[in-house]
Coordinates of C-alpha atoms and ligand atoms in Angstrom, one line a residue:
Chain H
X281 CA 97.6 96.9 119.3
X282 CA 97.1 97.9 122.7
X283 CA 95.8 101.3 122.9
X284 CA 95.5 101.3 126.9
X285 CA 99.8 100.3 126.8
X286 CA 100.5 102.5 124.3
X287 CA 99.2 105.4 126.2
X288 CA 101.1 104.3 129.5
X289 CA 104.3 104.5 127.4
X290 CA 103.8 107.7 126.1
X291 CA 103.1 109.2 129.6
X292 CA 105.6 107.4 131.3
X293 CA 108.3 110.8 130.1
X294 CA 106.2 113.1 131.6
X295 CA 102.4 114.4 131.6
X296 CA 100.5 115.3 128.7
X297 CA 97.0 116.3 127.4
X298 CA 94.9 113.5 125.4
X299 CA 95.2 115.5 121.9
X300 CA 98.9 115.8 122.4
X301 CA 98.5 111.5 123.2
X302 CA 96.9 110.8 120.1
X303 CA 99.3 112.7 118.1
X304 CA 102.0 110.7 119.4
X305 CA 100.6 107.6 118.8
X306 CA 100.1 108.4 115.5
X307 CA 103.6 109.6 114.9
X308 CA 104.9 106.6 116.9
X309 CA 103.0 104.1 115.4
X310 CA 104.1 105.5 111.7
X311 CA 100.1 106.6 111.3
X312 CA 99.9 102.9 110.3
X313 CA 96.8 102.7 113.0
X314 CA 95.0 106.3 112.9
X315 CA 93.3 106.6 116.4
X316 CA 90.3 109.1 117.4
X317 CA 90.3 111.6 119.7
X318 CA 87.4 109.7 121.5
X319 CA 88.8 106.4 121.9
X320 CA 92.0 108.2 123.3
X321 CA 89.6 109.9 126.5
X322 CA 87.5 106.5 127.0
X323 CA 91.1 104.7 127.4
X324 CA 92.2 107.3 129.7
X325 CA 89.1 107.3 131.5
X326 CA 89.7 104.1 132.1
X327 CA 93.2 103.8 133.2
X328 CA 92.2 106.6 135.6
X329 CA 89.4 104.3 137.2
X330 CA 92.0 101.6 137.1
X331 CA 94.6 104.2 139.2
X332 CA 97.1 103.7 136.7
X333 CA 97.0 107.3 135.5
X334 CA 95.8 110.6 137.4
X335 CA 94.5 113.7 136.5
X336 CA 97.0 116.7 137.5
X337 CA 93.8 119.1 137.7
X338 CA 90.6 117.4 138.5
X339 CA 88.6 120.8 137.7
X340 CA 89.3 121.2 134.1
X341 CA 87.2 119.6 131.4
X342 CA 88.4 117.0 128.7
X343 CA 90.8 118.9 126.4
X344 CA 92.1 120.7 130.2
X345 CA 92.8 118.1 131.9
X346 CA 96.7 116.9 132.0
X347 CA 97.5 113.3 132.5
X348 CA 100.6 111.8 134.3
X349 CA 101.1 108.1 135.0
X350 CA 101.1 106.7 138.2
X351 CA 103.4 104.0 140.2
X352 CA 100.7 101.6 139.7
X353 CA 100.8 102.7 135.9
X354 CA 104.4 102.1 135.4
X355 CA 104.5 98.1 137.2
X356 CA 101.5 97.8 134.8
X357 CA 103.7 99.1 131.8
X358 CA 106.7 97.2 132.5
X359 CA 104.5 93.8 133.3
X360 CA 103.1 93.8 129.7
X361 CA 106.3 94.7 127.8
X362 CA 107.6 91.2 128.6
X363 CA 104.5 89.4 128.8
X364 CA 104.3 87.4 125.0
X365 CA 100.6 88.4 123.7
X366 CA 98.8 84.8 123.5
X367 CA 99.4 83.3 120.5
X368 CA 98.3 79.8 121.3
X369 CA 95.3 80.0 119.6
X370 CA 94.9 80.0 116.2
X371 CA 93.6 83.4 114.4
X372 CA 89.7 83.0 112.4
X373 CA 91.7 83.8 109.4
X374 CA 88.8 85.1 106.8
X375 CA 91.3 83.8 104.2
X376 CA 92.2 80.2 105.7
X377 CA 88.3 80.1 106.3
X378 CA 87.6 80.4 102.6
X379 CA 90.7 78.0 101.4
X380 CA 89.2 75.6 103.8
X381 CA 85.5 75.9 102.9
X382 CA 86.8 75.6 99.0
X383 CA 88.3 72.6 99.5
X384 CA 85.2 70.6 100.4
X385 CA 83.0 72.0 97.8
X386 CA 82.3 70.7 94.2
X387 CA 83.0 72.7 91.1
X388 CA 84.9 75.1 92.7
X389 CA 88.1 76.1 91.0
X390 CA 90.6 76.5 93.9
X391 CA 93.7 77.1 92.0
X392 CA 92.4 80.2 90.5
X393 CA 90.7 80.9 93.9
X394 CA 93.9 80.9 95.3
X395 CA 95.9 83.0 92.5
X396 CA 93.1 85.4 93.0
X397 CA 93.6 85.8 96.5
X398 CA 97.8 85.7 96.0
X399 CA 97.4 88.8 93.6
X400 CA 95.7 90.5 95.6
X401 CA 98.1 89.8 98.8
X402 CA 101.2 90.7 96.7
X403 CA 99.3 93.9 95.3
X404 CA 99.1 95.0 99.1
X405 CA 102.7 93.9 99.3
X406 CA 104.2 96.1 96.8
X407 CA 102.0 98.9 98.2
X408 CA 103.6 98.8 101.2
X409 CA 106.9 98.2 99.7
X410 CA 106.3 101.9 98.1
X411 CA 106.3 103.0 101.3
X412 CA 109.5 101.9 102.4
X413 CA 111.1 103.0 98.9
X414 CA 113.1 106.0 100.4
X415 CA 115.2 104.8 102.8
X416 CA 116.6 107.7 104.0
X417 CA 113.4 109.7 104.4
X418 CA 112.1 106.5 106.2
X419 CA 110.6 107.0 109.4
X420 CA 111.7 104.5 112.3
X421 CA 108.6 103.6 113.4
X422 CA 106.6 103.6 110.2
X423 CA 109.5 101.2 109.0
X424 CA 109.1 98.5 111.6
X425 CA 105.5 98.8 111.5
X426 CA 105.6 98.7 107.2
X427 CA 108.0 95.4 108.1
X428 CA 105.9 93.3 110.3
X429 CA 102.6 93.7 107.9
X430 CA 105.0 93.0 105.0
X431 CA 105.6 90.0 106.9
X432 CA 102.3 89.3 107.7
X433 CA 101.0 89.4 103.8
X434 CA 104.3 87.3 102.8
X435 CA 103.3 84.6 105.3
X436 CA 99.7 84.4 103.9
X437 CA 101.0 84.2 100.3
X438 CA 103.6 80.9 101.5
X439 CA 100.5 79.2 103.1
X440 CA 98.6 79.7 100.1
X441 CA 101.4 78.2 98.2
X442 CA 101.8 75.4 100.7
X443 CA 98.4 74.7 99.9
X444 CA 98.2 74.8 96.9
X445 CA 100.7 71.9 96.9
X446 CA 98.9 70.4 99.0
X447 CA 95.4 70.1 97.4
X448 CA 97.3 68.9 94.6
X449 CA 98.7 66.4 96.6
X450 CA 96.1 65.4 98.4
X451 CA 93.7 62.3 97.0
X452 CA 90.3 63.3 99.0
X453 CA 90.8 67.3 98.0
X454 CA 91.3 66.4 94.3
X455 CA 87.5 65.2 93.8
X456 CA 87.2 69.0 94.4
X457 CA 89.1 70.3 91.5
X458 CA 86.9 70.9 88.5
X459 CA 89.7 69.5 87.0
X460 CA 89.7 67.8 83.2
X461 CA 86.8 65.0 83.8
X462 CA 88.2 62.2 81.9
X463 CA 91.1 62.6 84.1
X464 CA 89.8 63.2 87.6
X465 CA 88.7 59.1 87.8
X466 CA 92.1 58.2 87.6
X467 CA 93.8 61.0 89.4
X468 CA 91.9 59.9 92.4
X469 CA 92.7 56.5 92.5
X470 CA 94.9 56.2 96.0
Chain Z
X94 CA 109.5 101.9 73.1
X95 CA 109.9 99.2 75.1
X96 CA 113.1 97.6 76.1
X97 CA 112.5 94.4 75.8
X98 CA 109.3 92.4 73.9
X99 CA 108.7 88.8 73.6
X100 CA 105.9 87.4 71.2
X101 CA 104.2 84.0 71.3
X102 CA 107.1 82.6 72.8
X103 CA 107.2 78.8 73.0
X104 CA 110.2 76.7 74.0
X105 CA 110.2 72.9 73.8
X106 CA 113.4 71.0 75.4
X107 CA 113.7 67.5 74.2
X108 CA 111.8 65.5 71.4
X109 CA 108.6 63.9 71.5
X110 CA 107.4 61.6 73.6
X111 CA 109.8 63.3 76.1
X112 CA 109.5 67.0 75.2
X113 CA 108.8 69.8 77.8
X114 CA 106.9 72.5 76.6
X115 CA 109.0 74.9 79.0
X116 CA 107.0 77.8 77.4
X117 CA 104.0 78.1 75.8
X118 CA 102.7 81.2 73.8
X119 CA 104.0 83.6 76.0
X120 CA 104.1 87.5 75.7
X121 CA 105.9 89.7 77.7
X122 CA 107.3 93.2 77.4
X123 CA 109.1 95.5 79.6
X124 CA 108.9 99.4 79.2
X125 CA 112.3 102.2 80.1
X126 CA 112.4 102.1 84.2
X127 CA 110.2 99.7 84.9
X128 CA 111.2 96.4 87.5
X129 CA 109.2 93.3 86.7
X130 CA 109.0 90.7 89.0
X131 CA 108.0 87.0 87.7
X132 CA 107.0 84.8 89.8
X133 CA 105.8 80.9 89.7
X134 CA 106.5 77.5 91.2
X135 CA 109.3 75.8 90.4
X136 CA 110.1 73.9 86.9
X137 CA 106.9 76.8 85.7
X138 CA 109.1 78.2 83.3
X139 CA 110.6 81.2 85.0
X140 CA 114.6 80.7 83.9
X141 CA 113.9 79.4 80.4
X142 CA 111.9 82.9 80.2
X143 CA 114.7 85.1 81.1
X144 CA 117.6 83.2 79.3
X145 CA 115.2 83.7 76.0
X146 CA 115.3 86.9 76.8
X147 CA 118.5 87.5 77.0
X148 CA 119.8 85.7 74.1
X149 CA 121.6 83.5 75.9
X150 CA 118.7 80.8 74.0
X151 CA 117.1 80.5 70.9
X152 CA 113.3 80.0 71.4
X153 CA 111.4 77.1 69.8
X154 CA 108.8 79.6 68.0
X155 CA 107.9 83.3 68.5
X156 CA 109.9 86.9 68.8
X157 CA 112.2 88.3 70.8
X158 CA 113.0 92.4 70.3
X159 CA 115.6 94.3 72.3
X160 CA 115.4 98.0 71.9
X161 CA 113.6 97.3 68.9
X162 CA 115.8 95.3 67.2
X163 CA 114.3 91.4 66.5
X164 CA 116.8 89.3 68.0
X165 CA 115.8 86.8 65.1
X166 CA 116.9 88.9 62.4
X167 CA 120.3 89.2 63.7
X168 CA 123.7 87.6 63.4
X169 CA 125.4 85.9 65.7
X170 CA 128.0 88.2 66.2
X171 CA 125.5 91.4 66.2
X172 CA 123.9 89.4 68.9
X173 CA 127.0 88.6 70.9
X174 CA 127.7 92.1 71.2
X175 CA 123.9 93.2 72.3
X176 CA 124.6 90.8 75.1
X177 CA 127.8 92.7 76.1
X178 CA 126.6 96.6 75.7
X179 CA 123.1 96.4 76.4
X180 CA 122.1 93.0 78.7
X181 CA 123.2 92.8 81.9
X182 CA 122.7 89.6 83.9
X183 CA 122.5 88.9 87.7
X184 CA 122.0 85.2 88.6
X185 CA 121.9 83.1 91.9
X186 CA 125.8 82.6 92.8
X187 CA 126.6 85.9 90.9
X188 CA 129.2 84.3 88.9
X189 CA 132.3 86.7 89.6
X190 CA 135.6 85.5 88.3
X191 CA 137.8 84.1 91.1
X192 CA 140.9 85.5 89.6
X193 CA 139.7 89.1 89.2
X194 CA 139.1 91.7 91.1
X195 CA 136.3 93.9 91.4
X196 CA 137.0 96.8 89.3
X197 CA 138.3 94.0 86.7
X198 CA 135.2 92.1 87.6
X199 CA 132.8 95.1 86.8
X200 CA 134.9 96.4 83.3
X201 CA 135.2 93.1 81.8
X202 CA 132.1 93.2 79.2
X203 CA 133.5 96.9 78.6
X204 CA 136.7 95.6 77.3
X205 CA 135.2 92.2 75.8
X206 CA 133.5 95.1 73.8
X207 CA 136.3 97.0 72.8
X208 CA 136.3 100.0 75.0
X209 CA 139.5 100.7 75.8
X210 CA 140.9 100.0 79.1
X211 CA 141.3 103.1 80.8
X212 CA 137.5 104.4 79.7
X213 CA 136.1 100.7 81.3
X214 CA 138.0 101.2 84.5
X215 CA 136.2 104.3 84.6
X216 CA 133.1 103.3 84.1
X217 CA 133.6 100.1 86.4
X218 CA 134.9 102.0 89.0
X219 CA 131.5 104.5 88.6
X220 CA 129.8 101.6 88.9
X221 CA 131.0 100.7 91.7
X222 CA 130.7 103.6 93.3
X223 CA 127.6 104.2 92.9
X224 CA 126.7 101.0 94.7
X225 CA 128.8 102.3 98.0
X226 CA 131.6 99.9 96.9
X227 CA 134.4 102.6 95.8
X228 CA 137.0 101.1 98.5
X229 CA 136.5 97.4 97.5
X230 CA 138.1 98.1 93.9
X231 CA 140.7 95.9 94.1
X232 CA 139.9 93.2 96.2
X233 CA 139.6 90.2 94.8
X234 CA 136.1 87.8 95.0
X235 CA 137.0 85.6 98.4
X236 CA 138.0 89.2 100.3
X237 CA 134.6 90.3 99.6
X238 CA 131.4 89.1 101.6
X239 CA 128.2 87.4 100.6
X240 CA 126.5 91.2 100.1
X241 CA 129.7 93.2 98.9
X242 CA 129.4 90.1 96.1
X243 CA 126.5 90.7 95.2
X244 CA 126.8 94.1 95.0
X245 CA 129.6 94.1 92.1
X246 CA 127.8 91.7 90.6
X247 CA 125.0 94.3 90.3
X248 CA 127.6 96.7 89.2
X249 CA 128.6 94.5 86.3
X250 CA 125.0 94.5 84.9
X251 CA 124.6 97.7 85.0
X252 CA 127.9 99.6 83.8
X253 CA 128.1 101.1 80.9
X254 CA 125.3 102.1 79.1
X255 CA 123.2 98.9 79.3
X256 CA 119.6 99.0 79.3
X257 CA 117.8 95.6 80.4
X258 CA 118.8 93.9 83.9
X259 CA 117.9 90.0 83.9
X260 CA 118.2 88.4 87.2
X261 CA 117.3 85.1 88.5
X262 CA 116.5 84.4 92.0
X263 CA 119.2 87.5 92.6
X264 CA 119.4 87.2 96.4
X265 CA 120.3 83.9 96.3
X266 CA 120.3 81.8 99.9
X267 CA 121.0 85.8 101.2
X268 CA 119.2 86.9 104.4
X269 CA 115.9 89.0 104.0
X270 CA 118.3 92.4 104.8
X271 CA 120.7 91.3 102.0
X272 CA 117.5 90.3 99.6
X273 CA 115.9 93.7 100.6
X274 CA 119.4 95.5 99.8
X275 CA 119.5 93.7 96.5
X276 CA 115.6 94.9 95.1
X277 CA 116.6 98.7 96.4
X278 CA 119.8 98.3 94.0
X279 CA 117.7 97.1 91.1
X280 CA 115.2 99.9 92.1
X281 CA 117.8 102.2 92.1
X282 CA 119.1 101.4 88.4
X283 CA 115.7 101.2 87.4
X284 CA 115.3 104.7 88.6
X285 CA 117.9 106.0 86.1
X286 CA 115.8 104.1 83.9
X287 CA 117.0 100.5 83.3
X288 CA 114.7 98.5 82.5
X289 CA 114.3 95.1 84.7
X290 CA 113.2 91.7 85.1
X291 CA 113.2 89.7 88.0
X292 CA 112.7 86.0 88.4
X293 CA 111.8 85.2 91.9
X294 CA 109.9 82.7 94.5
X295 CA 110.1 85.2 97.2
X296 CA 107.1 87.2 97.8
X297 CA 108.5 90.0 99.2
X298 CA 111.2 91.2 96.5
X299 CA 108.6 90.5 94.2
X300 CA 107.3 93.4 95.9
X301 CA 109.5 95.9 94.8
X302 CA 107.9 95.3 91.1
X303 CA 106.2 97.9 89.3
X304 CA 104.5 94.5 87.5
X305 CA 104.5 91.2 88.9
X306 CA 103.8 88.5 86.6
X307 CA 102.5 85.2 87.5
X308 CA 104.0 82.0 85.5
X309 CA 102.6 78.5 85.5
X310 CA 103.2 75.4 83.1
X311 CA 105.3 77.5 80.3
X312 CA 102.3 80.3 80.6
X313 CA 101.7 83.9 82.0
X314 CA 98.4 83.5 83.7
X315 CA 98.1 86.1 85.9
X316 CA 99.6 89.9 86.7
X317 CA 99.5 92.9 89.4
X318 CA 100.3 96.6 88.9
X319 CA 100.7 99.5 91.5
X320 CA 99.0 102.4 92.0
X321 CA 100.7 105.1 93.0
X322 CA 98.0 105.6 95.5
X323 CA 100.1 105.3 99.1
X324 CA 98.1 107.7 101.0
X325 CA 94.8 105.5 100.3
X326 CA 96.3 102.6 101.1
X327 CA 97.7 104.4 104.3
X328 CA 94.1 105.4 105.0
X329 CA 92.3 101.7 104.4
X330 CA 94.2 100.8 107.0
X331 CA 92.2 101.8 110.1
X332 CA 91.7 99.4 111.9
X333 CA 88.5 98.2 113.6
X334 CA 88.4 98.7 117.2
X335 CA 92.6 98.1 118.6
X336 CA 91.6 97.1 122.3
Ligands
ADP77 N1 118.1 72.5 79.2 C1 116.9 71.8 79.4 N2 116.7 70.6 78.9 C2 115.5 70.0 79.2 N3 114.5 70.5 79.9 C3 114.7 71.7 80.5 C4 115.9 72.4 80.3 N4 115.8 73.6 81.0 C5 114.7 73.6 81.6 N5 114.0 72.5 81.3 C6 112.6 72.1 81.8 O1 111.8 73.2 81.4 C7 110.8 73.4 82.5 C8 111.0 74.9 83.0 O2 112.3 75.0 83.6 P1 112.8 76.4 84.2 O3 112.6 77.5 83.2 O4 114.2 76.1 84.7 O5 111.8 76.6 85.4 P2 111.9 77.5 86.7 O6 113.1 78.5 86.5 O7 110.6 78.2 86.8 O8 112.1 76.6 87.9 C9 111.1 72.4 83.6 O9 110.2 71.3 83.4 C10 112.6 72.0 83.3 O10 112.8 70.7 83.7
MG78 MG1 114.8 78.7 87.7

C-alpha cells in the first residue's frame, strides 16, 4: 500500500490537516491497514520536499499546518493510478520458503506440514469471512479490501494443494516423505 | 441436542480384493445453527459422508442419529419420511424438476408428505420469498437463471420445518458472486437455526463455516473453529512499514 499515493488522493478534493488524513485513510482503507499519526507527517514531509504538496500556512506547527496538493502532485497521482505495481518478481513467500525447504529434508512429514499450515490459512479465511457477514452494514471499502486478502489466503491454500499433489507425484520429493518404510523402496522406483 | 451425529462410521463399496473403504471410523456431529464445511481432495470421502447422512445410504458399520432418533433403529418408511420433513438436500446441478415450476418445485416434499396443498403452497411460496424470489413463482426451471436456480433449490431444502441442510459442492461451476450468494443463503437458514453441512473443494465457501472439517482417505483428520474475536483479528493486521 502506498501511503505517499494514498495521501495525494485524499488531498486531491481539497486541503486538509494530517490527523484529519490519517482518519481518512483509515476509513477508506476499511481500517484494514491502521496508520500512525507519525508516519502520516514523515510522508507529508516528504511529498512537500518533493513539491507535490504545499503547506497553505508555513508558520503554524505540525497539527496547524493545512495541506493542499499541488499541479505536480496531481500528474504524480494520475501517473501511478495506471502504472501496474511490478509484479514480475516473485514474492519471498515465508510459506513457499518453508514448503520448499521441507521438501529437501529427511523425516519431515510434509503432508501434515502442509494441513497445518492449510488450517491455519482457512482459519484466517473464515475470520475475514465474519467480517463480510452483514452485507448490508458492509462498508465499501472494508469490502474490497476483506475480498482481495480473502483472495490472497484462498490462493495460498490452492498452491498448497497443488503441492501437495505434486510431492506426491513427484519420484525425487517422495524420498522425503517419512512415509511407510517397507514401501518407500518401491514407491521410488521411476 | 445435536441435529445430526454420526458414530464410527465406515462404508466399504465393493468386495474384497476390490473394496474401497470410502469411510473409515468416522465421527461427526452438527449442533442447532451451525454451518459445517468439509473439505478434502477428491475420491477422500466427502459425498459418501453426506449421503450417509442423509439416509439416502446405509453405512457399512457405525451410527447415524437425526434429532436424536438412530437412523438404524428405524423403518423404512419412518425413514422415508425423515428425509421429506426434516432433510433438506442441495447438490451440484440442483436437480429441479423440468416440468414444474418453482412454487411446485419448492412444495413438492410438503405434499409428498401429506400436507395439504394449499398449506405447501404457502409455505413454498414463504420460502421463496424469503430468498428474494417472490416473483419467480411460477416460472418454470429453463425461465429461471443459473443463480435464480439455485436459489429455489435452496428454498426446497429449507421449507417447512426441516432442520439439517446437506449440500454438495452447492455452487456448482457458479461464478465466485453466485458461490458467495449461495454460503450467505445457507448462513442465513442457519441463522434461524438450521443446522448445515457443506461438502466443498473451494476454500473460500468453506469460509463461511462455523467448523471446517478436513477429510482424507475415508477419515476426519483435521478441523478449524472461529472465534468470534473480529476486532483482534482487525487489529493483527498492522502491517509492518506500507511504503
Ligand atoms: N457407489 C460406489 N461404488 C463404488 N465405489 C464408490 C461408490 N461411491 C463412491 N465410491 C468410492 O468411494 C471413494 C469416496 O468417494 P466420494 O465419497 O464420492 O468422494 P468425494 O466426494 O470426496 O470425491 C472413492 O474412492 C470412490 O471411488
Ligand atoms: Mg463428491
Amino acid at each position: 500500500m502506498s501511503v505517499r499515493h494514498a495521501l495525494l488522493a485524499l488531498l486531491s478534493d481539497g486541503a486538509k490537516y494530517g490527523l484529519q488524513l490519517r482518519n481518512e485513510f483509515e476509513a477508506r482503507t476499511g481500517e484494514v491497514w491502521p496508520l500512525n499519526v507519525g508516519q502520516v507527517y514523515q510522508t507529508l514531509a516528504r511529498l512537500e520536499r518533493d513539491g507535490l504538496v504545499a503547506v497553505e500556512d508555513r508558520g503554524a506547527d505540525g497539527p496547524q499546518r493545512l495541506y493542499r496538493i499541488t499541479r505536480a502532485g496531481r500528474r504524480e497521482l494520475e501517473e501511478w493510478l495506471v502504472t501496474p505495481p511490478d509484479l514480475s518478481a516473485p514474492p519471498r513467500d515465508e510459506l513457499v520458503m518453508k514448503v520448499l525447504v521441507a521438501a529437501e529434508l529427511e523425516g519431515v512429514d510434509v503432508r501434515a506440514m502442509i494441513q497445518a499450515h492449510r488450517r491455519y490459512l482457512i482459519s484466517v479465511m473464515q475470520q475475514w469471512t465474519r467480517v463480510k457477514g452483514d452485507e448490508s452494514a458492509l462498508d465499501l471499502h472494508l469490502a474490497l479490501a476483506v475480498d482481495a486478502e480473502i483472495f490472497r489466503l484462498e490462493a495460498l491454500v490452492r498452491w498448497l494443494d497443488a503441492a501437495e499433489g505434486r510431492l506426491k507425484r513427484h519420484p525425487l520429493a517422495r524420498r522425503a516423505q517419512p512415509a511407510r518404510p517397507a514401501t518407500r523402496k518401491t514407491e521410488a522406483r521411476p | 441436542m445435536n441435529v445430526l451425529e454420526m458414530r464410527q462410521i465406515t462404508k466399504v463399496y465393493g468386495t474384497a480384493p476390490n473394496e474401497v473403504r470410502a469411510l473409515d471410523g468416522v465421527d461427526f456431529s452438527v449442533e442447532p445453527g451451525h454451518l459445517v464445511a468439509v473439505m478434502g481432495p477428491s475420491g477422500s470421502g466427502k459425498s459418501t459422508l453426506l449421503t450417509i447422512a442423509g439416509s439416502l445410504e446405509e453405512p457399512t458399520s457405525g451410527e447415524v442419529v437425526v434429532n436424536g432418533q438412530p437412523l438404524g433403529s428405524m423403518s423404512r418408511n419412518e425413514r422415508a419420511a425423515l428425509r421429506r420433513r426434516t432433510i433438506g438436500y442441495v447438490f451440484q446441478d440442483f436437480n429441479l424438476l423440468p416440468g414444474l415450476s418453482a412454487i411446485e418445485n419448492v412444495s413438492l416434499p410438503l405434499e409428498l408428505d401429506g400436507v395439504g396443498l394449499r398449506r405447501a403452497r404457502a409455505a413454498g411460496r414463504a420460502a421463496l420469498e424469503s430468498l428474494g424470489l417472490a416473483d419467480r413463482a411460477d416460472h418454470f426451471p429453463d425461465q429461471l437463471s443459473g443463480g435464480e436456480r439455485q436459489r429455489v433449490a435452496i428454498a426446497r431444502a429449507v421449507v417447512g420445518e426441516r432442520t439439517l441442510l446437506l449440500a454438495d459442492e452447492p455452487s456448482g461451476a457458479l461464478d465466485s458472486v453466485s458461490g458467495e450468494a449461495v454460503m450467505r443463503l445457507i448462513h442465513d437458514a442457519c441463522q434461524r437455526g438450521v443446522a448445515a453441512v457443506v461438502v466443498t473443494h473451494d476454500a473460500q465457501l468453506a469460509s463461511w463455516a462455523d467448523r471446517v472439517v478436513f477429510i482424507r482417505d475415508g477419515r476426519i483428520v483435521d478441523q478449524t473453529s472461529t472465534s468470534a474475536d473480529v476486532e483482534a483479528m482487525l487489529g493483527r493486521q498492522r502491517p509492518g512499514t506500507p511504503s
